[in-house]
């Protein structure tokens, strides 16, 4: 079920009514959330609900086991069991076909006959998100940073909470799980915030991202095109993926807010970053902090010298790239960012206490680096990456450049305007500080644009495929 | 234990949800009043490839163009040659205009385009060439929506769809007015896939059509595959009736010439060239045509095709020459 569909509007309307009826019974509320979340997930393919339930049940009982176990060896074994089971499910459904095909291609190149037996598995939507969320819980319990949950329904609700189930933010148990244990108060400011985030998120998805998508397609379906078009197409993609994904996160956060829950911010003006490190502190925050806390630090972080730190960075980003999808261009994208982070770190260490580059130079360098990364991310194959990169040297332009620019400006300007405002106000919810009539006017404009561009056949969010 | 409490009043909820609705309601009123009082430009919903071509041709039929040779027909007539190139191959005193459409509108709709042209260009028309693909001679029904779009354009009406809830809502909120009268004029819409790669956007396609005097190019490449269509071509009785009605739209003194556009060599059966001639003879008879383009090839090599019914760019260049040679014999 997509947020930008008529079905979700009906579902959420019905849910709000039932949620209201459960207001005097916390258990009933949490059971309702689990039932609704499973309905929300099962709407897409009910068979794959079993994976979600399996992951949840396994981690619930392993969590209790971890808390009860005193022996370090036993605790480690339980942790390994959970991590291995989670990663096996993720690996099998997401990466099996990819690795088999890649192996077959490599062996064929070496003239070794190999019959690839791919299974053409359906990728369970959101599996990367809920697996990481559930794993973070287990690791936190293992590290004794949180207590294991004893309430099965609450834990099921934590793993499957429908606003953020299929595309994040990847929540932390310490933040979300306690909210299922207590009475929530829904206030007017929370409703205002929720409504604003839903409208702004839908605007970013339905109006901006979905109208930028064909502009990206125009360029990437013709990779041997012209340099200016590759640049413009990549800029369009940078905005599209940002609007698409941050739009989802905003709707998720807004939806949760109207129910009295608080979920994490996932984006914080990433394109204003003046270094790659800062970009990753602002982009897909829930994933980058997950990778930092559970992978980079587990590998040793920066505690074992420069060489090992660089290696850890590279491995973390490579796996972060692979997390996005079973394709070599995601691996390359991860390596690109890993390499970039190594250069940034080396630069920081080399300059020591001397001042860094001024923002006016650092910002465009960072942006260009990120943009080329998006080219690697969006391209379908190595061949396409080579063609697109080669096309950068061809400075001819197509006859439809003017139409392209008009569209690009129309569908990026609202975001640029809003982000400049948010950056100036140093507050992501800056519009909520407006006078009530001004806010209503702005919301009316967003509503109008959403309704105008609302498609009956809604376009899925890009991050659903991850 | 209590689940949650609501710390706001019902009126808060009303204000929060109600105020943002004011602007859309105001806009709806402005759109409807603007349309009713003719303060807004006329509807011109060039919002996709079909409507861009349909509206371009409808507009072109109402303009003073001065062409004495007008082509009408289906998408094969639109795509199989450039009217501009063809004009170059004809004697210099002839001007050519192509009014064929991509989305098949039936012969009465073609007759409507012809009547418009005659009204806008009195005493100019000498030759009307009706070119159809054998597929169309089977009497394929036009999509009602295409006919409705054309009629609404003539009537200056907005494209409201009263058959669905979303259509009615869109109409009520004035979205069809906003899209069809304002947005379509300022915001080019990107075309999908191969058409996008070739033309880019709706406005660019519109410009291309104007530059090519109403012709377009199919950017695809034909790849023969089994099950691409039925090659048992025949002339349906329905077309015979519609054909005689079409004839009546011709002004006095103008001659009607008919032809059938080619099919890929590998696609048709071996006896097709003979059937092609029979169909052409029957078709010209029911239209009471003044001339028949009998020397047009029934088939061409596959490499000249974009699909089973359209030529590609190379095919269109070749066909323009062949068509000009055939047409020359009928020009007085």
PDB file of N, CA, C and O in Angstrom, chain B residues 114-145:
ATOM      1  N   UNK B 114     -11.473  18.098 -42.744  1.00  0.00           N
ATOM      2  CA  UNK B 114     -11.466  18.585 -44.129  1.00  0.00           C
ATOM      3  C   UNK B 114     -12.403  19.785 -44.293  1.00  0.00           C
ATOM      4  O   UNK B 114     -12.048  20.790 -44.920  1.00  0.00           O
ATOM      5  N   UNK B 115     -13.577  19.687 -43.682  1.00  0.00           N
ATOM      6  CA  UNK B 115     -14.530  20.805 -43.764  1.00  0.00           C
ATOM      7  C   UNK B 115     -13.944  22.066 -43.142  1.00  0.00           C
ATOM      8  O   UNK B 115     -14.101  23.173 -43.684  1.00  0.00           O
ATOM      9  N   UNK B 116     -13.286  21.902 -41.997  1.00  0.00           N
ATOM     10  CA  UNK B 116     -12.628  23.055 -41.358  1.00  0.00           C
ATOM     11  C   UNK B 116     -11.635  23.688 -42.315  1.00  0.00           C
ATOM     12  O   UNK B 116     -11.555  24.910 -42.437  1.00  0.00           O
ATOM     13  N   UNK B 117     -10.851  22.825 -42.944  1.00  0.00           N
ATOM     14  CA  UNK B 117      -9.794  23.340 -43.820  1.00  0.00           C
ATOM     15  C   UNK B 117     -10.402  24.101 -45.002  1.00  0.00           C
ATOM     16  O   UNK B 117      -9.922  25.177 -45.380  1.00  0.00           O
ATOM     17  N   UNK B 118     -11.448  23.550 -45.556  1.00  0.00           N
ATOM     18  CA  UNK B 118     -12.094  24.187 -46.703  1.00  0.00           C
ATOM     19  C   UNK B 118     -12.665  25.546 -46.283  1.00  0.00           C
ATOM     20  O   UNK B 118     -12.541  26.537 -46.998  1.00  0.00           O
ATOM     21  N   UNK B 119     -13.233  25.586 -45.082  1.00  0.00           N
ATOM     22  CA  UNK B 119     -13.803  26.850 -44.597  1.00  0.00           C
ATOM     23  C   UNK B 119     -12.715  27.905 -44.370  1.00  0.00           C
ATOM     24  O   UNK B 119     -12.924  29.090 -44.654  1.00  0.00           O
ATOM     25  N   UNK B 120     -11.569  27.472 -43.884  1.00  0.00           N
ATOM     26  CA  UNK B 120     -10.489  28.430 -43.594  1.00  0.00           C
ATOM     27  C   UNK B 120      -9.688  28.788 -44.841  1.00  0.00           C
ATOM     28  O   UNK B 120      -9.009  29.822 -44.878  1.00  0.00           O
ATOM     29  N   UNK B 121      -9.739  27.930 -45.855  1.00  0.00           N
ATOM     30  CA  UNK B 121      -8.950  28.147 -47.076  1.00  0.00           C
ATOM     31  C   UNK B 121      -9.860  28.005 -48.297  1.00  0.00           C
ATOM     32  O   UNK B 121      -9.709  27.067 -49.096  1.00  0.00           O
ATOM     33  N   UNK B 122     -10.809  28.900 -48.480  1.00  0.00           N
ATOM     34  CA  UNK B 122     -11.765  28.719 -49.579  1.00  0.00           C
ATOM     35  C   UNK B 122     -11.067  28.771 -50.951  1.00  0.00           C
ATOM     36  O   UNK B 122     -10.116  29.511 -51.131  1.00  0.00           O
ATOM     37  N   UNK B 123     -11.559  27.972 -51.852  1.00  0.00           N
ATOM     38  CA  UNK B 123     -11.092  27.934 -53.251  1.00  0.00           C
ATOM     39  C   UNK B 123      -9.624  27.558 -53.398  1.00  0.00           C
ATOM     40  O   UNK B 123      -8.991  27.917 -54.382  1.00  0.00           O
ATOM     41  N   UNK B 124      -9.049  26.924 -52.428  1.00  0.00           N
ATOM     42  CA  UNK B 124      -7.631  26.616 -52.520  1.00  0.00           C
ATOM     43  C   UNK B 124      -7.400  25.116 -52.773  1.00  0.00           C
ATOM     44  O   UNK B 124      -6.487  24.748 -53.486  1.00  0.00           O
ATOM     45  N   UNK B 125      -8.252  24.320 -52.141  1.00  0.00           N
ATOM     46  CA  UNK B 125      -8.024  22.874 -52.159  1.00  0.00           C
ATOM     47  C   UNK B 125      -8.247  22.285 -53.546  1.00  0.00           C
ATOM     48  O   UNK B 125      -9.277  22.526 -54.186  1.00  0.00           O
ATOM     49  N   UNK B 126      -7.256  21.519 -54.009  1.00  0.00           N
ATOM     50  CA  UNK B 126      -7.379  20.868 -55.329  1.00  0.00           C
ATOM     51  C   UNK B 126      -7.415  19.340 -55.181  1.00  0.00           C
ATOM     52  O   UNK B 126      -8.130  18.668 -55.897  1.00  0.00           O
ATOM     53  N   UNK B 127      -6.595  18.856 -54.267  1.00  0.00           N
ATOM     54  CA  UNK B 127      -6.471  17.393 -54.129  1.00  0.00           C
ATOM     55  C   UNK B 127      -6.551  16.974 -52.659  1.00  0.00           C
ATOM     56  O   UNK B 127      -5.873  17.566 -51.819  1.00  0.00           O
ATOM     57  N   UNK B 128      -7.387  15.987 -52.388  1.00  0.00           N
ATOM     58  CA  UNK B 128      -7.424  15.378 -51.055  1.00  0.00           C
ATOM     59  C   UNK B 128      -6.940  13.936 -51.209  1.00  0.00           C
ATOM     60  O   UNK B 128      -7.485  13.189 -52.029  1.00  0.00           O
ATOM     61  N   UNK B 129      -5.887  13.609 -50.474  1.00  0.00           N
ATOM     62  CA  UNK B 129      -5.375  12.234 -50.542  1.00  0.00           C
ATOM     63  C   UNK B 129      -5.751  11.527 -49.243  1.00  0.00           C
ATOM     64  O   UNK B 129      -5.397  11.996 -48.157  1.00  0.00           O
ATOM     65  N   UNK B 130      -6.485  10.442 -49.386  1.00  0.00           N
ATOM     66  CA  UNK B 130      -6.860   9.658 -48.208  1.00  0.00           C
ATOM     67  C   UNK B 130      -5.982   8.416 -48.171  1.00  0.00           C
ATOM     68  O   UNK B 130      -6.079   7.546 -49.037  1.00  0.00           O
ATOM     69  N   UNK B 131      -5.094   8.384 -47.170  1.00  0.00           N
ATOM     70  CA  UNK B 131      -4.143   7.263 -47.044  1.00  0.00           C
ATOM     71  C   UNK B 131      -4.440   6.481 -45.772  1.00  0.00           C
ATOM     72  O   UNK B 131      -4.447   7.050 -44.688  1.00  0.00           O
ATOM     73  N   UNK B 132      -4.708   5.215 -45.938  1.00  0.00           N
ATOM     74  CA  UNK B 132      -4.971   4.372 -44.753  1.00  0.00           C
ATOM     75  C   UNK B 132      -4.131   3.109 -44.825  1.00  0.00           C
ATOM     76  O   UNK B 132      -3.751   2.659 -45.912  1.00  0.00           O
ATOM     77  N   UNK B 133      -3.869   2.568 -43.665  1.00  0.00           N
ATOM     78  CA  UNK B 133      -3.180   1.283 -43.589  1.00  0.00           C
ATOM     79  C   UNK B 133      -4.238   0.192 -43.738  1.00  0.00           C
ATOM     80  O   UNK B 133      -5.371   0.375 -43.291  1.00  0.00           O
ATOM     81  N   UNK B 134      -3.863  -0.945 -44.373  1.00  0.00           N
ATOM     82  CA  UNK B 134      -4.875  -2.012 -44.536  1.00  0.00           C
ATOM     83  C   UNK B 134      -5.521  -2.451 -43.228  1.00  0.00           C
ATOM     84  O   UNK B 134      -6.681  -2.873 -43.204  1.00  0.00           O
ATOM     85  N   UNK B 135      -4.802  -2.311 -42.142  1.00  0.00           N
ATOM     86  CA  UNK B 135      -5.338  -2.631 -40.806  1.00  0.00           C
ATOM     87  C   UNK B 135      -6.634  -1.845 -40.561  1.00  0.00           C
ATOM     88  O   UNK B 135      -7.594  -2.369 -40.006  1.00  0.00           O
ATOM     89  N   UNK B 136      -6.637  -0.582 -40.980  1.00  0.00           N
ATOM     90  CA  UNK B 136      -7.781   0.298 -40.707  1.00  0.00           C
ATOM     91  C   UNK B 136      -8.963  -0.029 -41.615  1.00  0.00           C
ATOM     92  O   UNK B 136     -10.107   0.273 -41.285  1.00  0.00           O
ATOM     93  N   UNK B 137      -8.657  -0.626 -42.778  1.00  0.00           N
ATOM     94  CA  UNK B 137      -9.752  -0.942 -43.708  1.00  0.00           C
ATOM     95  C   UNK B 137     -10.654  -2.043 -43.164  1.00  0.00           C
ATOM     96  O   UNK B 137     -11.744  -2.273 -43.678  1.00  0.00           O
ATOM     97  N   UNK B 138     -10.201  -2.697 -42.119  1.00  0.00           N
ATOM     98  CA  UNK B 138     -11.060  -3.700 -41.462  1.00  0.00           C
ATOM     99  C   UNK B 138     -12.207  -3.032 -40.714  1.00  0.00           C
ATOM    100  O   UNK B 138     -13.068  -3.699 -40.185  1.00  0.00           O
ATOM    101  N   UNK B 139     -12.150  -1.723 -40.624  1.00  0.00           N
ATOM    102  CA  UNK B 139     -13.237  -0.998 -39.956  1.00  0.00           C
ATOM    103  C   UNK B 139     -13.075  -0.950 -38.463  1.00  0.00           C
ATOM    104  O   UNK B 139     -14.032  -1.116 -37.701  1.00  0.00           O
ATOM    105  N   UNK B 140     -11.839  -0.749 -38.018  1.00  0.00           N
ATOM    106  CA  UNK B 140     -11.574  -0.677 -36.578  1.00  0.00           C
ATOM    107  C   UNK B 140     -12.307   0.525 -35.983  1.00  0.00           C
ATOM    108  O   UNK B 140     -12.313   1.618 -36.554  1.00  0.00           O
ATOM    109  N   UNK B 141     -12.917   0.276 -34.844  1.00  0.00           N
ATOM    110  CA  UNK B 141     -13.677   1.347 -34.181  1.00  0.00           C
ATOM    111  C   UNK B 141     -12.709   2.379 -33.577  1.00  0.00           C
ATOM    112  O   UNK B 141     -11.726   1.998 -32.959  1.00  0.00           O
ATOM    113  N   UNK B 142     -12.972   3.661 -33.750  1.00  0.00           N
ATOM    114  CA  UNK B 142     -12.106   4.647 -33.093  1.00  0.00           C
ATOM    115  C   UNK B 142     -12.360   4.636 -31.583  1.00  0.00           C
ATOM    116  O   UNK B 142     -13.440   4.259 -31.142  1.00  0.00           O
ATOM    117  N   UNK B 143     -11.364   5.043 -30.813  1.00  0.00           N
ATOM    118  CA  UNK B 143     -11.541   5.122 -29.357  1.00  0.00           C
ATOM    119  C   UNK B 143     -12.454   6.327 -29.077  1.00  0.00           C
ATOM    120  O   UNK B 143     -12.156   7.437 -29.520  1.00  0.00           O
ATOM    121  N   UNK B 144     -13.578   6.110 -28.390  1.00  0.00           N
ATOM    122  CA  UNK B 144     -14.526   7.215 -28.175  1.00  0.00           C
ATOM    123  C   UNK B 144     -13.866   8.442 -27.537  1.00  0.00           C
ATOM    124  O   UNK B 144     -14.249   9.576 -27.840  1.00  0.00           O
ATOM    125  N   UNK B 145     -12.860   8.186 -26.680  1.00  0.00           N
ATOM    126  CA  UNK B 145     -12.216   9.311 -25.999  1.00  0.00           C
ATOM    127  C   UNK B 145     -11.531  10.260 -26.999  1.00  0.00           C
ATOM    128  O   UNK B 145     -11.568  11.475 -26.833  1.00  0.00           O
TER     129      UNK B 145
END
